[in-house]
Coordinates of C-alpha atoms in Angstrom, one line a residue:
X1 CA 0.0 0.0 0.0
X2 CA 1.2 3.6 -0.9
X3 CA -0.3 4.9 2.2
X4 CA -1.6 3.6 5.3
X5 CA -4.4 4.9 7.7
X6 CA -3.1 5.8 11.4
X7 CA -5.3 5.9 14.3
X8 CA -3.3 7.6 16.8
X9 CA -3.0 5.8 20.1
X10 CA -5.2 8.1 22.5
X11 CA -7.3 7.0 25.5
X12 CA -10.0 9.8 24.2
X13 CA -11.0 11.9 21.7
X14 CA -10.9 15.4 22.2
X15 CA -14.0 17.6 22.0
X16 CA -14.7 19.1 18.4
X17 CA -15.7 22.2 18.8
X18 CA -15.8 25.7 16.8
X19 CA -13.0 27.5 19.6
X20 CA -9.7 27.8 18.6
X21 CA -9.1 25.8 22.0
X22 CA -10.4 23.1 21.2
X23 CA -9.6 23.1 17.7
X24 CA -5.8 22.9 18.5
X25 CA -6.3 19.9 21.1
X26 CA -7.9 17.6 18.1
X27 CA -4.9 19.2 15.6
X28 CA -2.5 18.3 18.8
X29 CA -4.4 14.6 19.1
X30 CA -4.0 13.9 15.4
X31 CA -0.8 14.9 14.8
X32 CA 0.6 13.9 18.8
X33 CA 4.6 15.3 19.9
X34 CA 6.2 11.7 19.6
X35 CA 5.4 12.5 15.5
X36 CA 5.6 16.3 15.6
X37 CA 9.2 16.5 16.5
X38 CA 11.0 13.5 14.3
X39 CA 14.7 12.9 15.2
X40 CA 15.8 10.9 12.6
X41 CA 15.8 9.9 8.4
X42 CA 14.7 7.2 9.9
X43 CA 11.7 8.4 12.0
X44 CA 10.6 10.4 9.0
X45 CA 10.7 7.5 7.0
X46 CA 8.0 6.3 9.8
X47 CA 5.5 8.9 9.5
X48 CA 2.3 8.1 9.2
X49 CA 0.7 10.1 6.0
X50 CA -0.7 13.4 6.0
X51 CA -3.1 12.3 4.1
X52 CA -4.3 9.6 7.0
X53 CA -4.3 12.6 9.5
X54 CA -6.9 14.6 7.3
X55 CA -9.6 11.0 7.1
X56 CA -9.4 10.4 10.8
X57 CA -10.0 14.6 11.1
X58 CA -13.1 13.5 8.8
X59 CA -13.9 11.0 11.0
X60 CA -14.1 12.5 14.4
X61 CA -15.8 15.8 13.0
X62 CA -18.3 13.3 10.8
X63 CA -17.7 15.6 7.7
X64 CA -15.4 15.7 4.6
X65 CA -12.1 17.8 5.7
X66 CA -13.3 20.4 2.9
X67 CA -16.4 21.4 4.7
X68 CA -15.2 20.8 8.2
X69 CA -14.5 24.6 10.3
X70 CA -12.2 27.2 9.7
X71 CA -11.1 26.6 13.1
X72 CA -9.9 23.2 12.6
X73 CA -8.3 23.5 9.4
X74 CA -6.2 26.3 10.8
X75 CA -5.2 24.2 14.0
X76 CA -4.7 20.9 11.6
X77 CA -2.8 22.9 8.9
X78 CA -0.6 24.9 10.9
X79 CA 0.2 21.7 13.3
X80 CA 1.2 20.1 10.1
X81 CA 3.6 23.0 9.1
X82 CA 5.1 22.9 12.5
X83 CA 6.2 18.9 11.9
X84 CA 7.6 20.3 8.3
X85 CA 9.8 22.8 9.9
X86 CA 10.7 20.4 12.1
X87 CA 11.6 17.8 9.5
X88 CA 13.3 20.2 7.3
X89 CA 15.8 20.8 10.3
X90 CA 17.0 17.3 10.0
X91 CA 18.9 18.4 6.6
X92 CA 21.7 20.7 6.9
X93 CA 21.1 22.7 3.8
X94 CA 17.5 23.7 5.2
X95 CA 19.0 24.3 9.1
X96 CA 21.3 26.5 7.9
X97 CA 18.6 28.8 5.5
X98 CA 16.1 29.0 8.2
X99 CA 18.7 29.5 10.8
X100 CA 20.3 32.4 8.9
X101 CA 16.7 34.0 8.3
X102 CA 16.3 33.6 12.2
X103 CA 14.1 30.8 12.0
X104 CA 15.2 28.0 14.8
X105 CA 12.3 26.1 15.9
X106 CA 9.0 25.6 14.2
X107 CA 6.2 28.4 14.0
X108 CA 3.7 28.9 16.9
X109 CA 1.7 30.7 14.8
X110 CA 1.0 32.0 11.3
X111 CA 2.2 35.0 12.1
X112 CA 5.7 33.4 13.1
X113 CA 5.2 30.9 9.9
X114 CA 5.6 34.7 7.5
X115 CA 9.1 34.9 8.8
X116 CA 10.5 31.5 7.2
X117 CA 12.4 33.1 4.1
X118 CA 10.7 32.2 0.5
X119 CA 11.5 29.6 -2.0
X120 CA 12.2 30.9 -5.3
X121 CA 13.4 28.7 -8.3
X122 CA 16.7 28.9 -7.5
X123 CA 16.7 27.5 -4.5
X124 CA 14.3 24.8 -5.9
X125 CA 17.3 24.7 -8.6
X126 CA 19.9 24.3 -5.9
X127 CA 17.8 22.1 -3.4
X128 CA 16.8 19.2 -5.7
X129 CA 19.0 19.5 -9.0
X130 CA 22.3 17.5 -9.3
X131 CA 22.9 16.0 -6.0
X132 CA 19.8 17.1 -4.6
X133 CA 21.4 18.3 -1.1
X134 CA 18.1 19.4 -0.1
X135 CA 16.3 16.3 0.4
X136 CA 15.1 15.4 4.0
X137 CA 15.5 11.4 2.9
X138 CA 17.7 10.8 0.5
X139 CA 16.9 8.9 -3.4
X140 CA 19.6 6.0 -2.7
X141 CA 15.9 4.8 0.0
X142 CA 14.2 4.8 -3.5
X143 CA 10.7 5.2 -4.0
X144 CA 10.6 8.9 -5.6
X145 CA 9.3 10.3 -8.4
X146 CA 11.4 13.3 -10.1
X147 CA 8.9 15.7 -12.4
X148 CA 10.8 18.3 -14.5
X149 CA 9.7 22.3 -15.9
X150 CA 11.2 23.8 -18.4
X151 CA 12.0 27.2 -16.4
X152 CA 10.4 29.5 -18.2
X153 CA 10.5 32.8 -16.7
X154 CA 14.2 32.3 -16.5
X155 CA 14.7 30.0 -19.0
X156 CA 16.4 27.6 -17.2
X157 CA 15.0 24.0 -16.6
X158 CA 13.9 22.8 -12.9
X159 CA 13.1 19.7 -11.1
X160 CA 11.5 18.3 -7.7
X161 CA 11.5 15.3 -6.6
X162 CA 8.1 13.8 -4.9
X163 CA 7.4 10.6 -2.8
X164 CA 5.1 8.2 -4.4
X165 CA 3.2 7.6 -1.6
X166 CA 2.4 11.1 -0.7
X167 CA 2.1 11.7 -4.7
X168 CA -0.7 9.1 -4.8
X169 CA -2.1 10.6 -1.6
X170 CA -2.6 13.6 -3.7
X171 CA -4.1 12.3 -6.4
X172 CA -6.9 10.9 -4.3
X173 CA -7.4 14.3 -2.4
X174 CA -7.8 16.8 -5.8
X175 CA -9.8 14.0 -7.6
X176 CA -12.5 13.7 -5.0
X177 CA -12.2 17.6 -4.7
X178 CA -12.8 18.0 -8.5
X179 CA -15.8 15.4 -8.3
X180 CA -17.7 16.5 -5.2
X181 CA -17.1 20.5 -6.1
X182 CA -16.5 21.2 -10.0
X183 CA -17.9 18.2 -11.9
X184 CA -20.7 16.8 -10.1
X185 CA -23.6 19.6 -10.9
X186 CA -22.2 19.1 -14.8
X187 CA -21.9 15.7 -14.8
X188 CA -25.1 14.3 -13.7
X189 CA -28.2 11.5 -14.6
X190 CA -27.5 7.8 -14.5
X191 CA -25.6 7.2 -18.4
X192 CA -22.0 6.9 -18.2
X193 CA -20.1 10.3 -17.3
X194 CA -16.8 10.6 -18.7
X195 CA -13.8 12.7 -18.3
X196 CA -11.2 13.3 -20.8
X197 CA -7.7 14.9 -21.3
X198 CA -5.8 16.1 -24.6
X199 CA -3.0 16.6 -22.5
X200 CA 0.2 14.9 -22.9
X201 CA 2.2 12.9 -20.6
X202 CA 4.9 11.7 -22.8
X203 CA 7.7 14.5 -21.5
X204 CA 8.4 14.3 -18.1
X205 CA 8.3 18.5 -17.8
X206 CA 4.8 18.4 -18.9
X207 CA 2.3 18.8 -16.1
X208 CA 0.4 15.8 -18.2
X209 CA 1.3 13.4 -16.6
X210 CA 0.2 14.5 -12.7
X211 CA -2.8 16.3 -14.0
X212 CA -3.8 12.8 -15.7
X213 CA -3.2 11.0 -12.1
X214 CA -5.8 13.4 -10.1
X215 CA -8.2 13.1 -13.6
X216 CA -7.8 9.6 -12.9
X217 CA -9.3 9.7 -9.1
X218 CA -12.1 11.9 -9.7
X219 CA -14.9 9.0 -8.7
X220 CA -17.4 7.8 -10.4
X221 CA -16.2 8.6 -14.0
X222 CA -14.6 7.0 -16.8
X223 CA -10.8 8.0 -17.6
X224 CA -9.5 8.4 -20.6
X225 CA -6.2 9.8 -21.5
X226 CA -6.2 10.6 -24.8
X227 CA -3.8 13.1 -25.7
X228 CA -3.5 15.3 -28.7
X229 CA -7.2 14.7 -30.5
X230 CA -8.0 14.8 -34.4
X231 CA -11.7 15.7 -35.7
X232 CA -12.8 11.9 -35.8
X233 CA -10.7 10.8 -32.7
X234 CA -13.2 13.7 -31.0
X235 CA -16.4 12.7 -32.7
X236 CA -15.4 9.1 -31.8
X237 CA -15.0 9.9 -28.0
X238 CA -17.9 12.1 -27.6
X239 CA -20.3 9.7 -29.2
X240 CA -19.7 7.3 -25.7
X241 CA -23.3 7.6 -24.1
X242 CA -23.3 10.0 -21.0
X243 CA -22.5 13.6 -20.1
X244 CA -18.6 14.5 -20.8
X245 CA -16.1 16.7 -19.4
X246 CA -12.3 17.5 -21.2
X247 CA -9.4 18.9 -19.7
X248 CA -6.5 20.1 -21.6
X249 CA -4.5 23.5 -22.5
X250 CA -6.1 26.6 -23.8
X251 CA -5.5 25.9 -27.2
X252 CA -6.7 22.5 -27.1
X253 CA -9.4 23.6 -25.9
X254 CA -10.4 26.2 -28.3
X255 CA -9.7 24.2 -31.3
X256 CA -12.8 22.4 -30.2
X257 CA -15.0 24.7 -31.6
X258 CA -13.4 23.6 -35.1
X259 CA -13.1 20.0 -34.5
X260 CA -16.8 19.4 -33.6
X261 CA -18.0 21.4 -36.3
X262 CA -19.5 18.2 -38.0
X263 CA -20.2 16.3 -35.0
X264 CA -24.1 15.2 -34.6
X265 CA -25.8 17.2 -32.1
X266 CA -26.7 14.3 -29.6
X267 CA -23.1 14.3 -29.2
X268 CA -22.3 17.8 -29.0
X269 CA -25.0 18.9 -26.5
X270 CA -23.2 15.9 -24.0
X271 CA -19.8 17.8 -23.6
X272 CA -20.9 19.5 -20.3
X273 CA -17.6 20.6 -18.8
X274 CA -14.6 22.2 -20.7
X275 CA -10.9 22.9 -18.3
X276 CA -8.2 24.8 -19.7
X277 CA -5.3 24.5 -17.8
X278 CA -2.9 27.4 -19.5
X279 CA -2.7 30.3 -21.4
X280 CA -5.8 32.7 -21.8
X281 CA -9.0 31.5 -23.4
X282 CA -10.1 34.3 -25.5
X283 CA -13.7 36.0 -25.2
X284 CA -14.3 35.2 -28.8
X285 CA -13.4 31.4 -28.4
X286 CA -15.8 30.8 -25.8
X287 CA -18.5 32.3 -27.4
X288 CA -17.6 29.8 -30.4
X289 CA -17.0 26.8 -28.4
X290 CA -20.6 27.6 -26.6
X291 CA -22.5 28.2 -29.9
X292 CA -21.1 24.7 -30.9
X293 CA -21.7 23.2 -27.7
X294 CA -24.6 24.2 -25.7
X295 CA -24.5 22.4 -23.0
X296 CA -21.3 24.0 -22.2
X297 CA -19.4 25.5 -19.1
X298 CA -16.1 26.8 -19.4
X299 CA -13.7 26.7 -16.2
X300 CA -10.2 26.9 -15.3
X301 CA -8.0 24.1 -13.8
X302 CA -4.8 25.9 -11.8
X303 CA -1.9 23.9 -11.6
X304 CA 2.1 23.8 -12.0
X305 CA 4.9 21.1 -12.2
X306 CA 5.3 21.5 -8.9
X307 CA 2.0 21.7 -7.7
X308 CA -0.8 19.1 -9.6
X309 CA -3.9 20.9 -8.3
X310 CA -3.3 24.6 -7.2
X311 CA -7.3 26.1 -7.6
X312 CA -9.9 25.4 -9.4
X313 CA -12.8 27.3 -10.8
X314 CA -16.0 26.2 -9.3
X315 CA -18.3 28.4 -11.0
X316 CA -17.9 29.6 -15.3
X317 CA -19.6 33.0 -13.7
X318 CA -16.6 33.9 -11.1
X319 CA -13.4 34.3 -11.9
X320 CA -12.4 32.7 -8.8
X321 CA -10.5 30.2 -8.2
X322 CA -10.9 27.9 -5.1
X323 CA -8.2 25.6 -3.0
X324 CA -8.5 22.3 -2.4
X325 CA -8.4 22.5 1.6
X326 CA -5.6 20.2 3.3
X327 CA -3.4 19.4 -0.2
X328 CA -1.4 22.3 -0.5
X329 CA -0.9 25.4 2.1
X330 CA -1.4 28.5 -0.2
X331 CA -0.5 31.9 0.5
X332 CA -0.7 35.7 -1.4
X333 CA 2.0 37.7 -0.9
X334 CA 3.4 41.1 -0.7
X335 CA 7.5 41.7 -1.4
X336 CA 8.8 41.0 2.3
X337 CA 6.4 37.4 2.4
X338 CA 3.8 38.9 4.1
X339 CA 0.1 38.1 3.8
X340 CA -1.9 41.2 1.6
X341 CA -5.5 41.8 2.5
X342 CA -8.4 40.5 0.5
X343 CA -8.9 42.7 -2.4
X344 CA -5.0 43.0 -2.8
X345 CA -2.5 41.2 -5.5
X346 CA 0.0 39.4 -4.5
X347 CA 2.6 36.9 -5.0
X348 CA 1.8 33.3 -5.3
X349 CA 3.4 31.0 -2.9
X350 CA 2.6 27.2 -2.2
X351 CA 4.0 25.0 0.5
X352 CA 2.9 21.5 -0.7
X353 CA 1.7 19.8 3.0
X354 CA 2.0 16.3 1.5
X355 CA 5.6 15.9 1.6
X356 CA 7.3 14.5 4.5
X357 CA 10.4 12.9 2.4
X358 CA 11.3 15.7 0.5
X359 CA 9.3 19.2 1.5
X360 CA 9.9 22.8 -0.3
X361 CA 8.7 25.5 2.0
X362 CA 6.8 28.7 0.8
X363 CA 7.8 28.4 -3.0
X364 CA 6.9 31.7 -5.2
X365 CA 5.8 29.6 -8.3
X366 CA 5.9 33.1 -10.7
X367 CA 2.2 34.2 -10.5
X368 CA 0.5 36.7 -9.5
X369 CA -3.2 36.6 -7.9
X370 CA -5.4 38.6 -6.3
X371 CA -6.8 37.8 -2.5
X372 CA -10.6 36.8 -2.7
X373 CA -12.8 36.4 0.5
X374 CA -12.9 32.7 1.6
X375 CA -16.6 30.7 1.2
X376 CA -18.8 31.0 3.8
X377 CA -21.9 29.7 4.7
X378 CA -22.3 25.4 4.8
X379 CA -20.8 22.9 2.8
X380 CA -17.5 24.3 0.9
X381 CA -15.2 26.5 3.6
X382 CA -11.6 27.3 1.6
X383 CA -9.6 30.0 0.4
X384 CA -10.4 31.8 -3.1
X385 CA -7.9 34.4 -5.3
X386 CA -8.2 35.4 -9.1
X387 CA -5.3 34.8 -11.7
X388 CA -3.8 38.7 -12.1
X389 CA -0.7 37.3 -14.6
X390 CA 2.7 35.6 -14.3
X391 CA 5.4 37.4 -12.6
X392 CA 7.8 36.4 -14.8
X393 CA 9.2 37.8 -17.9
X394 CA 7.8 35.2 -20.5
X395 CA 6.6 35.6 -24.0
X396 CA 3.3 33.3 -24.0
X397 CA 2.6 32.5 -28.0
X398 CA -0.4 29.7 -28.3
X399 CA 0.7 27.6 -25.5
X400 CA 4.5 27.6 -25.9
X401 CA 6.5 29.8 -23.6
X402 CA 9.7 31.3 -24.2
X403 CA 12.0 33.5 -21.7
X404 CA 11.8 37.0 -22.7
X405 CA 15.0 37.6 -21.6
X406 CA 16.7 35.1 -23.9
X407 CA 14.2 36.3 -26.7
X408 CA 15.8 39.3 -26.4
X409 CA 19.2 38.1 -26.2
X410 CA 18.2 36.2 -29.6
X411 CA 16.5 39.2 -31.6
X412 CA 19.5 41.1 -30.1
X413 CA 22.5 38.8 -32.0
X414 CA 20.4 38.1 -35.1
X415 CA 19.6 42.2 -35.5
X416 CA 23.4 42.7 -35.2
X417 CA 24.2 40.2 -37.1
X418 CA 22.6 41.4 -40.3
X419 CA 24.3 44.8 -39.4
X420 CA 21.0 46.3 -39.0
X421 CA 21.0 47.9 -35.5
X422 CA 22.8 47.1 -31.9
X423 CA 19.8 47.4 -29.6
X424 CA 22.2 47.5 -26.8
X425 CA 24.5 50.1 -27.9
X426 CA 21.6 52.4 -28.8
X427 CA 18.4 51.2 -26.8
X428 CA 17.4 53.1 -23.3
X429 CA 14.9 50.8 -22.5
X430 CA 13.1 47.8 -24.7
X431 CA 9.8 46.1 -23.7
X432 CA 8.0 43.5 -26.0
X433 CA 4.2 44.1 -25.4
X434 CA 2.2 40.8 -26.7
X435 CA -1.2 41.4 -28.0
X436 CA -2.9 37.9 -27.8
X437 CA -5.9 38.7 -29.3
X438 CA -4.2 40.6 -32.4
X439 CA -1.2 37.5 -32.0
X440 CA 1.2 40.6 -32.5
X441 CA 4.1 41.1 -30.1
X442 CA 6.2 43.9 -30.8
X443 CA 9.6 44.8 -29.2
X444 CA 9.8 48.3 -28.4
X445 CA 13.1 50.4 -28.3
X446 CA 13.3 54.1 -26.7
X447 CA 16.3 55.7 -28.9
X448 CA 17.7 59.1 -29.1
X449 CA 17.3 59.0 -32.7
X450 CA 13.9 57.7 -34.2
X451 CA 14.0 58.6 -37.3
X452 CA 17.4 57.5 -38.5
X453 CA 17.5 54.7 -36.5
X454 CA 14.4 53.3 -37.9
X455 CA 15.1 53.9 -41.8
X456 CA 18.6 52.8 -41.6
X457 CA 16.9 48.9 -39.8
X458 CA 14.2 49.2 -42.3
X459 CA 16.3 49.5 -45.3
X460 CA 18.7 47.0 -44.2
X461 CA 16.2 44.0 -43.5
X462 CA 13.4 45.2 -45.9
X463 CA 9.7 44.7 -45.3
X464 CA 9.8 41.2 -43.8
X465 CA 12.6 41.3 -42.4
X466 CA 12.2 41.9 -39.0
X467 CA 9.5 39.0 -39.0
X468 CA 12.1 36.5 -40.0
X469 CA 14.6 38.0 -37.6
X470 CA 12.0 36.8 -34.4
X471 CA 10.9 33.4 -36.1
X472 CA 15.0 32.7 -36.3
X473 CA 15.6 33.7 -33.0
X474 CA 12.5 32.9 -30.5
X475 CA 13.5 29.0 -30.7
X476 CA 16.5 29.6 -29.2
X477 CA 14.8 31.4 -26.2
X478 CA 13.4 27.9 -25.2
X479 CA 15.1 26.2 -22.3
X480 CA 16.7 22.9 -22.5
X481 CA 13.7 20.6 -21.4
X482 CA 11.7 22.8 -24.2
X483 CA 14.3 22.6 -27.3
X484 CA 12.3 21.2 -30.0
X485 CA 9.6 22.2 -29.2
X486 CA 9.6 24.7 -31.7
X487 CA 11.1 25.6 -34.7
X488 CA 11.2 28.4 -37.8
X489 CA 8.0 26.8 -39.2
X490 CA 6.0 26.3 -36.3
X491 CA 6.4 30.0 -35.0
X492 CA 5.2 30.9 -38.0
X493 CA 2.1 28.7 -38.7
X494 CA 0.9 30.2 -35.2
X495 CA -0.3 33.1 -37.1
X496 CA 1.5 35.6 -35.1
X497 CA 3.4 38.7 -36.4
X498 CA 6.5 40.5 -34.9
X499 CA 7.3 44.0 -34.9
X500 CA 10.4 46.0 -33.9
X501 CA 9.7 49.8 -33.0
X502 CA 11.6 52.6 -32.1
X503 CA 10.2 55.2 -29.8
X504 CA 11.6 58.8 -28.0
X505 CA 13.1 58.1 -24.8
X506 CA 10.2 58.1 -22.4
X507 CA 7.8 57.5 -24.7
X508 CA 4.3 56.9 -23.3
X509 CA 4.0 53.6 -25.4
X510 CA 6.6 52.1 -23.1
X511 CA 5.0 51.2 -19.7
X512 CA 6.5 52.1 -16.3
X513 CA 5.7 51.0 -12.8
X514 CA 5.1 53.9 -10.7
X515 CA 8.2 54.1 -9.5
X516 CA 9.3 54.1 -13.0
X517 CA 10.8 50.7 -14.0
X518 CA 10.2 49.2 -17.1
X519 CA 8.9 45.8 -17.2
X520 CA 10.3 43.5 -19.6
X521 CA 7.2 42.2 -21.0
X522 CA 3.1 43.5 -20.8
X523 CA 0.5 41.1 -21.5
X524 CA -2.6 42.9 -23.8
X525 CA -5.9 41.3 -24.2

């Protein structure tokens, strides 16, 4: 068995009760010192699941975890980062960072949890890359599984290493989330119900692979992995009798609307549930894929490598996005780590509370999202935010990524190599602003000298010549994990067009941060 369930060894059962009193004696009861405080690789090794701390929770408070009190959660979730702190300080690597950052014993409160430093992808880099110093157990005990991302906002590729057991554990958590709180109203009636991905899981930096496991445990449906889908492979799958629902990137899932075009309309009115997991669905594709598909509600699945179910959209009328309560410990933040108030953007920052092998505390995973107030009422009780962009400098064109710093590095060499213009000899500031909706991304230039600057490029490379200049150079912007992804022609069959202009220095077409930096890249709709 991958994970076990663990009754702890108590001659009672603490009162359940909404005070925060009596909340932390049932977190302190499921999660007892003798386990809080492990002194060994071997004692880790030992722990009982995380996973089999949040079914007995469910069982004493006779609801699922997800709809049990704030009050508990908080106690259970905060006990829980407590014994991660505590593990972490078995491995020298972590001691010392927490240590230096004045962080020497494990958090009393959440308030105290804000000072442990953050985890960028450097230290993700330098933790579990190559020798992989940060691990709590080591790999030579076996039993891992190592799930690699291209590194795209810096454009340099990453990895992390998860426990099988605790990866299954997972699984099973977001799956039964997904079913009981985003599929089930869709997905009704007694036929067949059936959930699909075009994702795929052949490349072990695509998220395919863990997305498909937690598809896999959503109960009560039928799985199936299909992968990149042609017109008849789609008619053939929706014409399985029963309401459907398909997961896969944005493209995917907007080139829906032309592969059902000649699909009979039994079939089409049974695709009930559409998830995009990346990029931006435009306004004018979902009115297309819900004129082709009636039946039709469009939500977003939020995930990362290194983090399989992040939020999810429960309802196509809110942008919202929900947690799944007790898989992952979520947190929007301002520049010094610290919590913003509902109604505030933030960094995102995930502390994955399933990992007692091999745990990453408070990793910035390069988004940005806005605070939301948490559900209230019955049922549901969990943390919302809204999507506000990536915080790192990425060109997104269709679903392919590139680092806008190495596109820039690219466009830079193959403009001075035609002997057309040095953009760093003459360039006070360049920002590439991507217009989605257009497909356009031009790469602006404040100069001294417009004018000349501009006739002596546009002589040199002629009319298409600065297009050919970004289709040569934005494949080698791709990371290692990414390289062949694509190439000359593919950039240019995804319809997009590239422009170089120059502008006066401060020129208002160049956006500035109020304190007057220039971001690299600007997203348009």
């Amino acid at each position: 068995m991958l994970s076990t369930s663990h009754v702890p060894q108590a001659t009672h059962v603490p009162p359940v009760t909404s005070s925060p009193g009596g909340a932390r004696e049932l977190a302190n009861w499921l999660i007892p010192d003798w386990e809080l405080l492990p002194e060994s690789i071997e004692a880790v090794t030992a722990l009982p699941s995380f996973a089999s701390k949040l079914r007995e929770c469910e069982r004493v408070c006779l609801a699922p975890y997800s709809e049990v009190s704030y009050e508990v959660q908080e106690a259970v979730v905060l006990r829980r980062l407590q014994q991660m702190v505590n593990t972490v300080m078995l491995n020298p690597l972590w001691r010392d960072r927490l240590r230096d950052a004045g962080t020497v014993r494990a958090p009393e409160t959440y308030d105290a949890w804000q000072q442990i430093p953050l985890s960028d992808k450097d230290t993700q880099r330098d933790f579990f890359m190559e020798s992989r110093p940060g691990l709590v157990v080591p790999l030579t005990r076996g039993e891992f599984e190592i799930v690699a991302s291209g590194g795209t906002s810096g454009g340099r590729p990453l990895e992390v290493v998860y426990s099988l057991r605790e990866l299954k554990d997972t699984y099973e958590i977001a799956g039964r989330f997904m079913g009981a709180y985003q599929l089930a109203a869709h997905l009704a009636g007694a036929d067949p119900k059936w959930l699909f991905t075009t994702l795929a899981d052949y490349q072990m930096w695509s998220s395919g692979t863990m997305v498909g496991g937690v598809l896999q445990h959503v109960p009560g449906v039928n799985y199936v992995g299909a992968g990149p889908v042609t017109a008849p492979v789609l008619e053939h799958m929706f014409s399985y009798k029963g309401p459907k629902a398909l997961m896969g990137i944005s493209a995917g899932i907007g080139i829906l609307s032309e592969l059902g075009a000649g699909m009979r309309k039994e079939s089409r009115e049974s695709f009930r549930v559409a998830l995009y997991g990346s990029g931006v669905l435009s306004q004018r594709k979902r009115v297309e894929l819900r004129a082709l598909y009636p039946n039709l509600s469009i939500l977003s699945y939020f995930a990362a490598t290194q983090a399989e179910t992040i939020g999810l959209q429960l309802d196509h009328a809110s942008p919202h996005l929900s947690a799944v309560p007790g898989l992952h410990f979520i947190e929007i933040v301002d520049e010094n780590g610290r919590w913003v108030a509902e109604g505030e953007e933030g960094e995102l920052v995930v502390t994955r509370l399933h990992a007692h092998e091999a745990p990453l505390l408070r990793l910035k995973l390069g988004d940005r999202m806005i605070r939301r107030p948490r559900t209230e009422g019955p049922g549901l009780k969990t943390q919302q935010f809204e999507f506000a962009g990536r915080t790192g400098d990425v060109l997104h064109i269709n679903d392919s990524q590139y680092s806008a710093a190495r596109a820039y590095d690219a466009v830079r060499d193959e403009l001075k190599a035609a002997e057309a213009v040095d953009l760093d000899a003459v360039a006070h500031d360049v920002q590439f602003v991507n217009h989605r909706e257009s497909r356009t991304i031009t790469l602006f230039a404040s100069v001294d000298d417009v004018l000349g600057i501009s006739y002596r490029t546009d002589t040199t490379l002629g009319p298409y010549g600065v297009q050919q200049v970004f289709v040569n150079a934005l494949p080698r912007s791709l990371s290692l994990f990414n390289h062949g992804e694509a190439n000359a022609a593919s950039i240019e069959r995804t319809g997009y067009s590239f422009q170089l202009k120059f502008v006066p220095r401060l020129s208002a077409e160049i956006e500035r941060t109020a304190v007057g930096k220039v971001p690299l890249v600007r997203d348009r709709g």
